[in-house]
Amino acid sequence: MSKTITCSAPVNIAVIKYWGKRDEELILPTNSSLSCTLSQDQLQTRTSVSFSPTYTKDRLWLNGKEEDVSKSARLRNCLSETRRLRSEYEASLEKKGNSSVAKLSQYFVHAASINNFPTAAGLASSASGYACFVFALCKLYELPISVSDMSRIARTGSGSACRSLFGGFVAWEMGQLKDGSDSQAVQIAPETHWPEIEAIILVVSDAKKATSSTSGMQTTVQTSELLQHRISEVVPRRMKEIIHAIEQKDFKAFAEITMKDSNQFHAVCLDTYPPICYLNDVSKKVIELLTAYNSGPDGIKAAYTFDAGPNAVIYAPKANIKELIQFISFYFPSPRSNPTAYFPDPLKIFQGE
Ligand code: PMV
């Protein structure tokens, strides 16, 4: 008996950033966070998982290259938890008198995962990757569990992955319990709630980041004094404010909180000792340009945010997207586009003319 399941999962980009763990093993955060799940036609991971009696060990290929599952505690966390739940499920079915229960939990699993975008470059590849892996495993094992339960398992692969199990606007509630059973993702609003908002991704660099989020967070928790202020005062207030802005579809409030939170996250990185700088000169130029773009008479028209890398994600209402792309490509002409096609006067854009 063998079986294969293929799933895809989207990336999510946080507007209130998660940065810092209170429990490294269970991946419990020091603050709650909130993100938007992007549509799957943008960035996505596709993963196939299968089991077969002929497999002799668990194996996983990431973008075609085999990873050593035995060396990754995170992959093992997800595999062992889904397998444990499967074996519990098999026992419960047998108890109910079902004598032909398939003992899937005894088989090894093979998995292959592909991202359609740069991996580990600060574009949330671990979020879509672990969300997809866990969802596919749950389907393979036919587990009768909720998406929130799946989000808790995905969290033990990569924290931010718990948010990619839902579409739309998603909060990861940090929870209070030591065992992490209340640290899970919750959908604040579905993707249909605010379809006017779109995301533009500016790939500034597709190189793998020098400081992984895991080691960066560790050093921040150990050394940053600013982090204490952020997690105790700023984030709890901003979580309430941004949820209100999302509910009211108040883009200006949403955008201001998003940009401030990205800025504070990178300030906390710089406050870490030794300091971590994820932004490069191009990222800083993007911040400068968007600040100028937002300083016209119409006020805030777009929001930038940067994860642990130099790449920018810009959230803006659909109505502003064309103008924004023209504006950005004026300053960063892509070698693939025709730079002579459109030359707007940026000052006119600032002034909303
Ligand atoms: O889930 P991780 O370990 O890849 O950490 C993600 C951290 C940020 O992307 C910087 C912020 C976030 O909330 O996604």
Short mmCIF file of C-alpha atoms and ligand atoms in Angstrom, two decimals:
data_model
loop_
_atom_site.label_atom_id
_atom_site.label_comp_id
_atom_site.label_asym_id
_atom_site.label_seq_id
_atom_site.Cartn_x
_atom_site.Cartn_y
_atom_site.Cartn_z
CA MET A 1 0.00 0.00 0.00
CA SER A 2 1.36 3.42 -0.89
CA LYS A 3 -0.11 6.86 -1.33
CA THR A 4 0.98 10.35 -2.47
CA ILE A 5 -0.53 13.74 -1.68
CA THR A 6 0.45 17.05 -3.30
CA CYS A 7 -0.45 20.42 -1.77
CA SER A 8 0.52 24.03 -2.24
CA ALA A 9 0.75 26.79 0.36
CA PRO A 10 1.20 30.55 0.08
CA VAL A 11 3.66 32.85 1.78
CA ASN A 12 2.53 35.23 4.50
CA ILE A 13 4.19 38.57 5.17
CA ALA A 14 3.90 39.98 8.68
CA VAL A 15 2.75 43.51 9.34
CA ILE A 16 3.34 43.07 13.09
CA LYS A 17 6.58 41.14 13.22
CA TYR A 18 7.40 38.06 15.26
CA TRP A 19 10.96 38.33 16.54
CA GLY A 20 12.11 36.42 19.62
CA LYS A 21 11.31 33.07 21.21
CA ARG A 22 10.48 32.39 24.85
CA ASP A 23 10.84 28.64 24.23
CA GLU A 24 13.30 27.56 21.53
CA GLU A 25 12.21 23.94 21.33
CA LEU A 26 8.45 24.45 21.13
CA ILE A 27 8.92 27.68 19.14
CA LEU A 28 6.88 29.89 21.44
CA PRO A 29 7.19 33.60 20.62
CA THR A 30 7.87 36.54 22.92
CA ASN A 31 5.07 38.50 21.20
CA SER A 32 1.95 37.96 19.13
CA SER A 33 2.17 38.85 15.43
CA LEU A 34 -0.12 39.47 12.46
CA SER A 35 0.31 38.88 8.75
CA CYS A 36 -1.39 38.89 5.36
CA THR A 37 -1.36 35.65 3.43
CA LEU A 38 -0.49 36.41 -0.18
CA SER A 39 -2.40 34.92 -3.06
CA GLN A 40 -0.99 31.65 -4.35
CA ASP A 41 -0.31 33.02 -7.82
CA GLN A 42 2.46 35.10 -6.26
CA LEU A 43 4.85 33.15 -4.01
CA GLN A 44 4.10 29.55 -3.20
CA THR A 45 5.54 26.23 -2.11
CA ARG A 46 4.40 22.96 -3.63
CA THR A 47 5.03 19.80 -1.68
CA SER A 48 4.39 16.13 -2.40
CA VAL A 49 4.48 13.61 0.42
CA SER A 50 4.14 9.86 0.15
CA PHE A 51 4.52 6.72 2.20
CA SER A 52 5.34 3.24 1.02
CA PRO A 53 6.30 -0.05 2.70
CA THR A 54 9.41 -0.02 0.48
CA TYR A 55 10.83 3.19 2.03
CA THR A 56 13.62 2.54 4.52
CA LYS A 57 13.85 6.01 6.11
CA ASP A 58 12.22 9.45 6.08
CA ARG A 59 13.68 11.57 3.25
CA LEU A 60 13.09 15.13 2.04
CA TRP A 61 14.23 17.05 -1.03
CA LEU A 62 14.10 20.85 -0.97
CA ASN A 63 14.22 22.45 -4.43
CA GLY A 64 15.65 19.20 -5.77
CA LYS A 65 18.44 18.85 -3.20
CA GLU A 66 18.18 16.24 -0.44
CA GLU A 67 18.21 17.52 3.15
CA ASP A 68 19.29 15.33 6.04
CA VAL A 69 16.01 14.85 7.95
CA SER A 70 17.83 13.30 10.93
CA LYS A 71 19.80 16.55 11.36
CA SER A 72 16.75 18.84 11.33
CA ALA A 73 14.90 18.93 14.65
CA ARG A 74 12.18 21.03 12.98
CA LEU A 75 11.44 18.53 10.23
CA ARG A 76 11.48 15.75 12.81
CA ASN A 77 9.09 17.74 15.07
CA CYS A 78 6.50 17.93 12.28
CA LEU A 79 6.96 14.33 11.17
CA SER A 80 6.87 12.85 14.65
CA GLU A 81 3.85 14.86 15.80
CA THR A 82 1.72 14.01 12.73
CA ARG A 83 2.81 10.37 13.02
CA ARG A 84 1.96 10.33 16.74
CA LEU A 85 -1.50 11.75 15.99
CA ARG A 86 -1.99 9.14 13.25
CA SER A 87 -1.11 6.34 15.59
CA GLU A 88 -3.50 7.77 18.25
CA TYR A 89 -6.20 7.94 15.56
CA GLU A 90 -5.57 4.34 14.50
CA ALA A 91 -5.85 3.21 18.14
CA SER A 92 -9.12 5.13 18.59
CA LEU A 93 -10.61 3.57 15.43
CA GLU A 94 -9.62 0.10 16.59
CA LYS A 95 -11.17 0.77 19.98
CA LYS A 96 -14.41 1.60 18.19
CA GLY A 97 -14.33 -1.87 16.63
CA ASN A 98 -12.84 -0.99 13.23
CA SER A 99 -10.64 -4.01 12.52
CA SER A 100 -9.31 -2.96 9.10
CA VAL A 101 -7.53 0.25 10.11
CA ALA A 102 -4.57 1.00 7.81
CA LYS A 103 -1.44 1.28 9.97
CA LEU A 104 -0.02 4.23 8.06
CA SER A 105 1.92 5.46 11.08
CA GLN A 106 4.40 2.60 10.69
CA TYR A 107 5.61 3.66 7.22
CA PHE A 108 8.45 6.03 6.38
CA VAL A 109 7.66 9.17 4.42
CA HIS A 110 9.32 10.79 1.38
CA ALA A 111 8.70 14.47 0.69
CA ALA A 112 9.71 16.84 -2.11
CA SER A 113 9.20 20.57 -1.76
CA ILE A 114 9.69 23.30 -4.36
CA ASN A 115 9.47 27.08 -3.94
CA ASN A 116 8.71 29.25 -6.96
CA PHE A 117 10.84 32.05 -5.44
CA PRO A 118 14.25 32.50 -3.69
CA THR A 119 14.60 30.27 -0.61
CA ALA A 120 15.86 31.67 2.75
CA ALA A 121 16.23 35.18 1.30
CA GLY A 122 13.80 36.88 3.68
CA LEU A 123 10.72 36.09 1.60
CA ALA A 124 9.10 33.79 4.15
CA SER A 125 10.03 30.54 2.38
CA SER A 126 10.05 28.66 5.69
CA ALA A 127 6.48 29.86 6.36
CA SER A 128 4.98 28.46 3.15
CA GLY A 129 7.36 25.49 3.29
CA TYR A 130 6.42 24.18 6.75
CA ALA A 131 2.73 25.09 6.33
CA CYS A 132 2.65 23.04 3.14
CA PHE A 133 4.63 20.14 4.62
CA VAL A 134 2.39 19.86 7.69
CA PHE A 135 -0.85 20.27 5.74
CA ALA A 136 0.25 17.59 3.25
CA LEU A 137 1.25 15.20 6.08
CA CYS A 138 -2.11 15.71 7.82
CA LYS A 139 -3.90 14.88 4.56
CA LEU A 140 -1.63 11.88 3.91
CA TYR A 141 -2.45 10.51 7.37
CA GLU A 142 -6.14 11.52 7.01
CA LEU A 143 -6.01 13.18 10.42
CA PRO A 144 -9.37 14.46 11.69
CA ILE A 145 -7.88 17.70 13.09
CA SER A 146 -8.70 21.40 12.74
CA VAL A 147 -6.63 23.93 10.80
CA SER A 148 -5.73 25.56 14.15
CA ASP A 149 -4.33 22.22 15.34
CA MET A 150 -2.32 22.01 12.11
CA SER A 151 -1.07 25.55 12.71
CA ARG A 152 0.33 24.47 16.09
CA ILE A 153 2.27 21.64 14.43
CA ALA A 154 3.53 23.94 11.63
CA ARG A 155 4.68 26.36 14.35
CA THR A 156 7.14 23.74 15.62
CA GLY A 157 8.72 23.70 12.13
CA SER A 158 8.97 27.46 11.69
CA GLY A 159 7.09 29.95 13.87
CA SER A 160 5.70 32.09 11.06
CA ALA A 161 4.48 28.95 9.22
CA CYS A 162 1.49 28.71 11.57
CA ARG A 163 0.04 31.83 9.91
CA SER A 164 0.23 30.38 6.34
CA LEU A 165 -2.41 27.77 7.17
CA PHE A 166 -5.09 30.46 6.84
CA GLY A 167 -5.83 32.96 4.08
CA GLY A 168 -6.49 36.66 4.54
CA PHE A 169 -5.38 38.47 7.70
CA VAL A 170 -4.02 36.12 10.31
CA ALA A 171 -2.87 36.63 13.90
CA TRP A 172 -0.49 34.29 15.68
CA GLU A 173 -1.59 34.50 19.29
CA MET A 174 1.52 34.04 21.41
CA GLY A 175 -0.42 32.16 24.13
CA GLN A 176 0.43 31.91 27.80
CA LEU A 177 0.75 28.18 28.43
CA LYS A 178 4.11 26.50 28.88
CA ASP A 179 3.26 23.58 26.61
CA GLY A 180 2.34 25.87 23.70
CA SER A 181 -1.16 24.45 23.34
CA ASP A 182 -2.62 27.98 23.11
CA SER A 183 0.04 29.39 20.76
CA GLN A 184 -1.66 29.18 17.39
CA ALA A 185 -2.88 31.05 14.33
CA VAL A 186 -6.32 32.64 14.21
CA GLN A 187 -7.93 34.15 11.12
CA ILE A 188 -8.82 37.80 11.75
CA ALA A 189 -10.49 38.33 8.36
CA PRO A 190 -10.73 36.10 5.28
CA GLU A 191 -9.13 37.02 1.93
CA THR A 192 -12.54 38.19 0.68
CA HIS A 193 -12.77 40.87 3.41
CA TRP A 194 -10.44 43.46 1.84
CA PRO A 195 -9.68 42.41 -1.74
CA GLU A 196 -8.75 46.01 -2.67
CA ILE A 197 -5.34 45.56 -1.01
CA GLU A 198 -2.53 44.11 -3.12
CA ALA A 199 1.11 43.28 -2.48
CA ILE A 200 4.12 44.12 -4.63
CA ILE A 201 7.33 42.23 -3.93
CA LEU A 202 10.62 43.91 -4.74
CA VAL A 203 13.36 41.30 -4.89
CA VAL A 204 16.37 43.38 -3.95
CA SER A 205 18.58 40.33 -3.53
CA ASP A 206 17.89 36.61 -3.87
CA ALA A 207 21.02 35.65 -1.89
CA LYS A 208 20.59 33.51 1.23
CA LYS A 209 20.59 35.76 4.32
CA ALA A 210 23.80 35.90 6.36
CA THR A 211 22.06 35.65 9.76
CA SER A 212 19.27 33.08 9.99
CA SER A 213 16.12 34.15 11.85
CA THR A 214 16.81 31.46 14.46
CA SER A 215 20.25 32.74 15.43
CA GLY A 216 19.24 36.40 14.97
CA MET A 217 16.30 36.01 17.37
CA GLN A 218 18.47 34.25 19.95
CA THR A 219 20.99 37.09 20.02
CA THR A 220 18.24 39.71 20.10
CA VAL A 221 16.50 38.06 23.07
CA GLN A 222 19.84 37.87 24.92
CA THR A 223 21.09 41.38 24.21
CA SER A 224 18.46 43.90 23.06
CA GLU A 225 16.98 46.24 25.66
CA LEU A 226 14.66 47.73 23.07
CA LEU A 227 13.05 44.30 22.60
CA GLN A 228 11.67 44.40 26.16
CA HIS A 229 9.89 47.69 25.46
CA ARG A 230 8.63 46.34 22.12
CA ILE A 231 7.15 43.11 23.48
CA SER A 232 5.65 44.52 26.66
CA GLU A 233 4.23 47.82 25.41
CA VAL A 234 4.35 48.40 21.68
CA VAL A 235 3.18 45.11 20.15
CA PRO A 236 0.14 44.53 22.43
CA ARG A 237 -1.10 48.05 21.56
CA ARG A 238 -0.34 47.72 17.84
CA MET A 239 -2.08 44.33 17.61
CA LYS A 240 -5.32 45.91 18.82
CA GLU A 241 -4.91 48.97 16.57
CA ILE A 242 -4.14 47.01 13.40
CA ILE A 243 -7.01 44.55 13.96
CA HIS A 244 -9.30 47.57 14.28
CA ALA A 245 -7.83 49.10 11.08
CA ILE A 246 -8.37 45.81 9.20
CA GLU A 247 -11.95 45.50 10.45
CA GLN A 248 -12.67 49.11 9.42
CA LYS A 249 -10.69 48.77 6.14
CA ASP A 250 -8.79 51.88 7.21
CA PHE A 251 -5.78 51.70 4.87
CA LYS A 252 -3.96 54.76 6.22
CA ALA A 253 -3.98 53.42 9.79
CA PHE A 254 -3.07 49.92 8.58
CA ALA A 255 -0.19 51.25 6.49
CA GLU A 256 1.22 53.52 9.19
CA ILE A 257 1.30 50.71 11.77
CA THR A 258 2.82 48.34 9.19
CA MET A 259 5.69 50.71 8.34
CA LYS A 260 6.32 51.62 11.99
CA ASP A 261 6.44 47.98 12.96
CA SER A 262 8.86 47.10 10.18
CA ASN A 263 11.04 50.03 11.27
CA GLN A 264 10.97 48.93 14.91
CA PHE A 265 11.76 45.32 14.05
CA HIS A 266 14.87 46.47 12.15
CA ALA A 267 15.73 48.88 14.97
CA VAL A 268 15.61 45.93 17.39
CA CYS A 269 17.95 44.04 15.05
CA LEU A 270 20.37 46.95 15.13
CA ASP A 271 20.00 47.12 18.93
CA THR A 272 21.14 43.49 19.07
CA TYR A 273 24.79 43.00 19.99
CA PRO A 274 26.63 42.27 17.76
CA PRO A 275 24.17 44.17 15.53
CA ILE A 276 22.18 42.57 12.73
CA CYS A 277 21.50 44.57 9.55
CA TYR A 278 19.05 42.92 7.21
CA LEU A 279 18.38 46.06 5.16
CA ASN A 280 20.89 47.12 2.50
CA ASP A 281 21.30 50.42 0.63
CA VAL A 282 18.62 49.52 -1.93
CA SER A 283 16.17 48.66 0.86
CA LYS A 284 16.87 52.03 2.48
CA LYS A 285 16.31 53.74 -0.87
CA VAL A 286 12.93 51.98 -1.13
CA ILE A 287 11.99 53.33 2.33
CA GLU A 288 13.06 56.83 1.25
CA LEU A 289 11.06 56.64 -1.99
CA LEU A 290 7.91 55.34 -0.32
CA THR A 291 8.20 58.03 2.37
CA ALA A 292 8.35 60.65 -0.39
CA TYR A 293 5.48 58.94 -2.27
CA ASN A 294 3.36 59.09 0.88
CA SER A 295 4.14 62.74 1.63
CA GLY A 296 1.82 64.18 -1.04
CA PRO A 297 -1.60 65.76 -0.35
CA ASP A 298 -3.34 62.35 -0.41
CA GLY A 299 -1.27 61.14 2.55
CA ILE A 300 -0.34 57.48 2.88
CA LYS A 301 -0.91 55.54 -0.34
CA ALA A 302 1.36 52.52 0.19
CA ALA A 303 3.12 50.67 3.03
CA TYR A 304 6.52 49.00 2.93
CA THR A 305 7.59 46.15 5.16
CA PHE A 306 10.82 44.13 5.31
CA ASP A 307 11.33 40.71 6.89
CA ALA A 308 14.73 39.29 7.82
CA GLY A 309 16.28 40.28 4.50
CA PRO A 310 16.65 43.25 2.14
CA ASN A 311 13.58 42.48 -0.01
CA ALA A 312 10.62 44.83 0.24
CA VAL A 313 6.96 43.94 0.30
CA ILE A 314 4.66 46.84 -0.47
CA TYR A 315 0.97 46.78 0.44
CA ALA A 316 -1.24 49.23 -1.40
CA PRO A 317 -4.84 49.61 -2.59
CA LYS A 318 -5.37 48.23 -6.13
CA ALA A 319 -6.11 51.76 -7.38
CA ASN A 320 -2.51 52.84 -6.62
CA ILE A 321 -0.68 49.79 -7.97
CA LYS A 322 -0.15 50.95 -11.56
CA GLU A 323 1.19 54.33 -10.46
CA LEU A 324 3.40 52.66 -7.84
CA ILE A 325 4.93 50.22 -10.30
CA GLN A 326 5.65 53.05 -12.71
CA PHE A 327 7.16 55.08 -9.89
CA ILE A 328 9.33 52.22 -8.63
CA SER A 329 10.48 51.18 -12.10
CA PHE A 330 11.50 54.76 -12.82
CA TYR A 331 14.04 54.59 -9.99
CA PHE A 332 14.87 50.89 -10.35
CA PRO A 333 14.51 50.14 -14.06
CA SER A 334 14.40 46.40 -14.51
CA PRO A 335 16.70 45.05 -17.24
CA ARG A 336 13.75 42.94 -18.40
CA SER A 337 11.33 45.81 -18.81
CA ASN A 338 11.61 48.61 -21.34
CA PRO A 339 12.92 51.55 -19.32
CA THR A 340 11.97 54.02 -22.04
CA ALA A 341 8.32 53.01 -22.03
CA TYR A 342 7.28 55.38 -19.28
CA PHE A 343 9.00 58.33 -17.70
CA PRO A 344 6.73 59.92 -15.13
CA ASP A 345 7.73 63.04 -13.34
CA PRO A 346 8.12 61.74 -9.77
CA LEU A 347 7.41 65.15 -8.32
CA LYS A 348 3.98 65.03 -9.95
CA ILE A 349 3.36 61.73 -8.22
CA PHE A 350 4.45 63.15 -4.85
CA GLN A 351 2.12 66.06 -5.36
CA GLY A 352 -0.71 63.80 -6.50
CA GLU A 353 -1.06 65.57 -9.86
O1 PMV B 1 9.42 31.85 11.25
P1 PMV B 1 10.81 32.35 11.10
O2 PMV B 1 11.77 31.68 12.01
O3 PMV B 1 11.25 32.28 9.63
O4 PMV B 1 10.85 33.91 11.49
C1 PMV B 1 10.21 34.90 10.75
C2 PMV B 1 10.51 36.25 11.26
C3 PMV B 1 10.04 37.40 10.40
O5 PMV B 1 9.76 36.99 9.08
C4 PMV B 1 11.13 38.44 10.35
C5 PMV B 1 8.81 38.08 10.99
C6 PMV B 1 7.49 37.38 10.85
O6 PMV B 1 6.64 37.59 11.71
O7 PMV B 1 7.27 36.66 9.86
#
